[in-house]
mmCIF file of C-alpha atoms in Angstrom:
data_model
loop_
_atom_site.group_PDB
_atom_site.id
_atom_site.type_symbol
_atom_site.label_atom_id
_atom_site.label_comp_id
_atom_site.label_asym_id
_atom_site.label_seq_id
_atom_site.Cartn_x
_atom_site.Cartn_y
_atom_site.Cartn_z
ATOM 1 C CA MET E 214 91.081 -71.144 56.993
ATOM 2 C CA SER E 215 94.120 -69.921 55.100
ATOM 3 C CA ARG E 216 96.464 -67.248 56.448
ATOM 4 C CA ARG E 217 95.409 -64.887 53.642
ATOM 5 C CA ALA E 218 91.714 -65.313 54.576
ATOM 6 C CA LEU E 219 92.461 -64.522 58.218
ATOM 7 C CA LEU E 220 94.229 -61.300 57.223
ATOM 8 C CA LEU E 221 91.285 -60.208 55.050
ATOM 9 C CA LEU E 222 88.637 -61.008 57.681
ATOM 10 C CA PRO E 223 88.923 -57.718 59.687
ATOM 11 C CA LEU E 224 88.562 -55.736 56.459
ATOM 12 C CA ALA E 225 85.444 -57.653 55.556
ATOM 13 C CA LEU E 226 83.938 -57.116 59.012
ATOM 14 C CA ALA E 227 84.698 -53.383 58.824
ATOM 15 C CA GLY E 228 82.863 -53.186 55.527
ATOM 16 C CA CYS E 229 79.791 -54.789 57.113
ATOM 17 C CA SER E 230 79.743 -52.515 60.188
ATOM 18 C CA VAL E 231 76.273 -51.546 61.394
ATOM 19 C CA LEU E 232 77.509 -48.562 63.419
ATOM 20 C CA PRO E 233 75.947 -45.297 62.174
ATOM 21 C CA GLU E 234 78.325 -42.870 60.543
ATOM 22 C CA ARG E 235 78.785 -39.521 62.267
ATOM 23 C CA PRO E 236 77.550 -36.750 59.988
ATOM 24 C CA ASN E 237 80.307 -34.543 58.681
ATOM 25 C CA ILE E 238 78.724 -31.228 59.729
ATOM 26 C CA PRO E 239 81.121 -28.329 60.392
ATOM 27 C CA VAL E 240 80.684 -26.503 63.702
ATOM 28 C CA ARG E 241 79.855 -22.820 63.336
ATOM 29 C CA ARG E 242 81.094 -20.516 66.096
ATOM 30 C CA PHE E 243 79.848 -17.021 66.854
ATOM 31 C CA ALA E 244 81.149 -13.995 68.723
ATOM 32 C CA LEU E 245 79.202 -12.367 71.559
ATOM 33 C CA ASN E 246 80.550 -8.825 71.805
ATOM 34 C CA PRO E 247 77.898 -6.094 71.673
ATOM 35 C CA GLU E 248 79.553 -2.685 71.439
ATOM 36 C CA ARG E 249 78.282 0.590 72.831
ATOM 37 C CA PRO E 250 77.180 2.812 69.901
ATOM 38 C CA THR E 251 79.196 5.802 71.138
ATOM 39 C CA ARG E 252 82.207 6.265 73.380
ATOM 40 C CA ARG E 253 82.308 8.875 76.167
ATOM 41 C CA THR E 254 85.236 10.208 78.169
ATOM 42 C CA ALA E 255 84.981 9.906 81.936
ATOM 43 C CA PRO E 256 85.138 13.126 83.980
ATOM 44 C CA ARG E 257 88.173 13.870 86.111
ATOM 45 C CA GLY E 258 88.018 11.952 89.362
ATOM 46 C CA ALA E 259 85.623 9.260 88.129
ATOM 47 C CA ALA E 260 85.783 6.016 90.094
ATOM 48 C CA VAL E 261 87.596 2.848 89.055
ATOM 49 C CA LEU E 262 85.281 -0.150 88.647
ATOM 50 C CA LEU E 263 86.367 -3.749 89.215
ATOM 51 C CA ILE E 264 84.231 -6.389 87.485
ATOM 52 C CA ARG E 265 84.495 -9.750 89.158
ATOM 53 C CA ARG E 266 84.060 -12.900 87.094
ATOM 54 C CA VAL E 267 80.621 -13.123 85.497
ATOM 55 C CA ARG E 268 79.106 -16.570 85.900
ATOM 56 C CA GLY E 269 76.163 -18.159 84.143
ATOM 57 C CA VAL E 270 73.152 -19.755 85.797
ATOM 58 C CA PRO E 271 72.713 -23.513 85.302
ATOM 59 C CA GLY E 272 71.978 -24.166 81.650
ATOM 60 C CA LEU E 273 74.073 -21.268 80.409
ATOM 61 C CA GLN E 274 77.426 -23.031 80.628
ATOM 62 C CA GLU E 275 76.791 -24.750 77.294
ATOM 63 C CA LEU E 276 78.611 -23.484 74.215
ATOM 64 C CA GLY E 277 75.696 -24.359 71.931
ATOM 65 C CA LEU E 278 73.141 -21.682 71.067
ATOM 66 C CA ARG E 279 70.098 -21.992 73.333
ATOM 67 C CA ARG E 280 66.613 -22.060 71.827
ATOM 68 C CA ALA E 281 63.498 -21.572 73.952
ATOM 69 C CA GLU E 282 60.727 -23.970 72.962
ATOM 70 C CA ALA E 283 57.009 -23.167 72.981
ATOM 71 C CA ASP E 284 56.426 -25.756 75.752
ATOM 72 C CA GLY E 285 58.785 -23.951 78.130
ATOM 73 C CA GLY E 286 61.785 -26.211 77.553
ATOM 74 C CA PHE E 287 65.093 -25.452 75.885
ATOM 75 C CA ALA E 288 67.145 -27.019 73.106
ATOM 76 C CA ILE E 289 70.905 -26.659 72.656
ATOM 77 C CA ALA E 290 72.207 -26.512 69.088
ATOM 78 C CA PRO E 291 74.797 -29.295 68.497
ATOM 79 C CA TRP E 292 76.661 -27.603 65.628
ATOM 80 C CA ASP E 293 76.210 -23.860 66.334
ATOM 81 C CA GLU E 294 78.265 -22.562 69.249
ATOM 82 C CA TRP E 295 79.651 -19.459 70.905
ATOM 83 C CA LEU E 296 83.408 -18.926 70.643
ATOM 84 C CA ALA E 297 83.727 -19.470 74.404
ATOM 85 C CA PRO E 298 81.377 -19.962 77.372
ATOM 86 C CA PRO E 299 78.780 -17.181 77.025
ATOM 87 C CA SER E 300 79.377 -15.843 80.543
ATOM 88 C CA ASP E 301 83.076 -15.308 79.729
ATOM 89 C CA LEU E 302 82.204 -13.511 76.506
ATOM 90 C CA ALA E 303 79.573 -11.418 78.308
ATOM 91 C CA GLU E 304 82.120 -10.391 80.944
ATOM 92 C CA ALA E 305 84.620 -9.124 78.381
ATOM 93 C CA ALA E 306 81.899 -7.318 76.442
ATOM 94 C CA LEU E 307 80.481 -5.730 79.608
ATOM 95 C CA ARG E 308 83.905 -4.448 80.619
ATOM 96 C CA SER E 309 84.361 -2.819 77.214
ATOM 97 C CA TRP E 310 80.819 -1.378 77.235
ATOM 98 C CA LEU E 311 81.151 0.228 80.673
ATOM 99 C CA GLN E 312 84.590 1.592 79.824
ATOM 100 C CA ALA E 313 82.992 3.334 76.834
ATOM 101 C CA SER E 314 80.123 4.672 78.966
ATOM 102 C CA GLY E 315 82.180 7.481 80.508
ATOM 103 C CA LEU E 316 80.951 6.583 83.993
ATOM 104 C CA PHE E 317 84.293 5.233 85.187
ATOM 105 C CA SER E 318 87.891 6.314 84.789
ATOM 106 C CA ALA E 319 88.833 2.654 84.284
ATOM 107 C CA VAL E 320 87.111 -0.729 84.286
ATOM 108 C CA VAL E 321 89.463 -3.477 85.421
ATOM 109 C CA ALA E 322 89.513 -7.226 85.938
ATOM 110 C CA PRO E 323 90.486 -9.269 89.016
ATOM 111 C CA GLY E 324 94.242 -9.287 89.447
ATOM 112 C CA SER E 325 94.651 -5.670 88.389
ATOM 113 C CA ARG E 326 96.813 -3.561 90.695
ATOM 114 C CA ALA E 327 94.688 -0.475 90.032
ATOM 115 C CA GLU E 328 93.039 0.937 93.150
ATOM 116 C CA HIS E 329 89.275 0.696 92.914
ATOM 117 C CA THR E 330 86.311 1.771 95.000
ATOM 118 C CA LEU E 331 83.463 0.146 93.062
ATOM 119 C CA VAL E 332 82.946 -3.578 92.485
ATOM 120 C CA LEU E 333 80.453 -5.222 90.164
ATOM 121 C CA GLU E 334 79.302 -8.777 90.850
ATOM 122 C CA ALA E 335 77.041 -10.083 88.083
ATOM 123 C CA GLN E 336 75.530 -13.275 86.760
ATOM 124 C CA LEU E 337 74.301 -14.034 83.252
ATOM 125 C CA THR E 338 70.720 -15.157 83.853
ATOM 126 C CA VAL E 339 69.216 -15.289 80.346
ATOM 127 C CA LEU E 340 70.633 -15.791 76.850
ATOM 128 C CA ASP E 341 68.390 -17.514 74.351
ATOM 129 C CA TYR E 342 66.173 -17.025 71.343
ATOM 130 C CA ALA E 343 62.483 -17.825 71.100
ATOM 131 C CA PRO E 344 61.252 -18.484 67.549
ATOM 132 C CA ALA E 345 57.632 -18.659 68.755
ATOM 133 C CA ALA E 346 57.903 -15.106 70.126
ATOM 134 C CA ASN E 347 60.121 -13.828 67.274
ATOM 135 C CA GLU E 348 62.668 -12.463 69.728
ATOM 136 C CA ALA E 349 66.012 -13.043 71.433
ATOM 137 C CA ARG E 350 66.479 -12.412 75.140
ATOM 138 C CA ALA E 351 69.327 -11.681 77.543
ATOM 139 C CA GLY E 352 69.538 -10.870 81.236
ATOM 140 C CA LEU E 353 71.981 -9.964 83.988
ATOM 141 C CA ALA E 354 71.530 -9.800 87.751
ATOM 142 C CA GLY E 355 73.838 -8.767 90.559
ATOM 143 C CA VAL E 356 75.049 -5.978 92.808
ATOM 144 C CA LEU E 357 77.235 -2.881 92.651
ATOM 145 C CA LEU E 358 79.373 -2.513 95.774
ATOM 146 C CA LEU E 359 81.230 0.418 97.275
ATOM 147 C CA GLU E 360 84.470 -0.782 98.869
ATOM 148 C CA ARG E 361 86.523 1.233 101.331
ATOM 149 C CA GLY E 362 89.316 -0.519 103.094
ATOM 150 C CA LEU E 363 88.022 -3.801 104.477
ATOM 151 C CA SER E 364 84.371 -2.768 104.418
ATOM 152 C CA SER E 365 81.850 -2.727 101.613
ATOM 153 C CA ARG E 366 78.224 -1.796 101.174
ATOM 154 C CA VAL E 367 75.661 -2.371 98.461
ATOM 155 C CA LEU E 368 74.986 0.683 96.318
ATOM 156 C CA LEU E 369 72.662 -1.004 93.858
ATOM 157 C CA THR E 370 71.028 -4.332 93.142
ATOM 158 C CA PHE E 371 69.907 -5.035 89.596
ATOM 159 C CA ASP E 372 68.082 -7.557 87.437
ATOM 160 C CA VAL E 373 68.051 -6.211 83.886
ATOM 161 C CA ARG E 374 66.624 -7.754 80.736
ATOM 162 C CA GLY E 375 67.225 -7.053 77.079
ATOM 163 C CA ARG E 376 65.335 -8.075 73.954
ATOM 164 C CA ALA E 377 65.883 -7.963 70.214
ATOM 165 C CA PRO E 378 63.575 -8.875 67.324
ATOM 166 C CA LEU E 379 64.083 -12.137 65.456
ATOM 167 C CA ALA E 380 62.635 -12.778 62.020
ATOM 168 C CA ALA E 381 60.475 -15.872 61.515
ATOM 169 C CA GLY E 382 62.524 -18.808 60.272
ATOM 170 C CA ALA E 383 65.817 -17.133 61.185
ATOM 171 C CA ASP E 384 68.921 -19.308 60.799
ATOM 172 C CA ALA E 385 71.657 -19.777 63.412
ATOM 173 C CA PRO E 386 73.784 -16.747 62.382
ATOM 174 C CA ALA E 387 70.706 -14.504 62.587
ATOM 175 C CA ALA E 388 69.764 -15.984 65.967
ATOM 176 C CA ALA E 389 73.285 -15.400 67.317
ATOM 177 C CA ALA E 390 73.209 -11.801 66.051
ATOM 178 C CA ALA E 391 69.827 -11.250 67.717
ATOM 179 C CA MET E 392 71.086 -12.634 71.043
ATOM 180 C CA GLN E 393 74.091 -10.330 70.814
ATOM 181 C CA ALA E 394 71.751 -7.381 70.237
ATOM 182 C CA ALA E 395 69.608 -8.474 73.190
ATOM 183 C CA LEU E 396 72.704 -8.570 75.410
ATOM 184 C CA GLY E 397 73.592 -5.059 74.257
ATOM 185 C CA ASP E 398 70.057 -3.967 75.189
ATOM 186 C CA ALA E 399 70.573 -5.454 78.672
ATOM 187 C CA PHE E 400 73.904 -3.624 78.976
ATOM 188 C CA ALA E 401 72.200 -0.340 78.085
ATOM 189 C CA GLU E 402 69.567 -0.985 80.757
ATOM 190 C CA LEU E 403 72.309 -1.736 83.286
ATOM 191 C CA GLU E 404 74.115 1.481 82.364
ATOM 192 C CA ARG E 405 70.924 3.483 82.981
ATOM 193 C CA ALA E 406 70.576 1.795 86.374
ATOM 194 C CA PHE E 407 74.178 2.743 87.190
ATOM 195 C CA VAL E 408 73.562 6.388 86.274
ATOM 196 C CA ALA E 409 70.637 6.531 88.683
ATOM 197 C CA GLY E 410 72.390 4.540 91.393
ATOM 198 C CA LEU E 411 75.622 6.525 91.310
ATOM 199 C CA ALA E 412 73.709 9.804 91.319
ATOM 200 C CA GLY E 413 71.760 8.666 94.346
ATOM 201 C CA ALA E 414 74.942 7.622 96.139
ATOM 202 C CA SER E 415 76.539 11.013 95.467
ATOM 203 C CA ALA E 416 73.487 12.840 96.771
ATOM 204 C CA ALA E 417 73.488 10.764 99.945
ATOM 205 C CA ARG E 418 77.100 11.666 100.802
#
């Protein structure tokens, strides 16, 4: 075989490749930042709340949007994703929501030097959309702690759920928007639980 034929052989083999081509589908990324409809000012002397890192249950570490199937399983979208892990986005959104609630003088993150007496430990338990039920769903579970010095006690345990309607045949942007609304609904439920829990703690003192 001539030298020229040897040089052309790899090009010929490449042209005959049987490997499937990867589809050129752009990845769409979505925000997850439900905002409280109104903003309230905290009363003088309101407590400072520390929110520890929010983690997701197994299955909620994926960036892809999560769809609940009619058979009870789940499917993760390969091309439609959140901007970051959903638990991280939920943590930032929850901090902003509770700051706007007027229940706390400040809502801070780990590493802050602000003195705090209340600590929130939460886990993202649900974040998906169910086309068969025409709804999106979100959930949070955890505890609210009162910390004084080296001691702490549980003021409130919670397991809140939120829902939002989803139109039949909704596309990925609509599904992401519905899941964001469902998370906002869960935040509102958590805020109501805090109002009751903090009032009960004040009455007990």
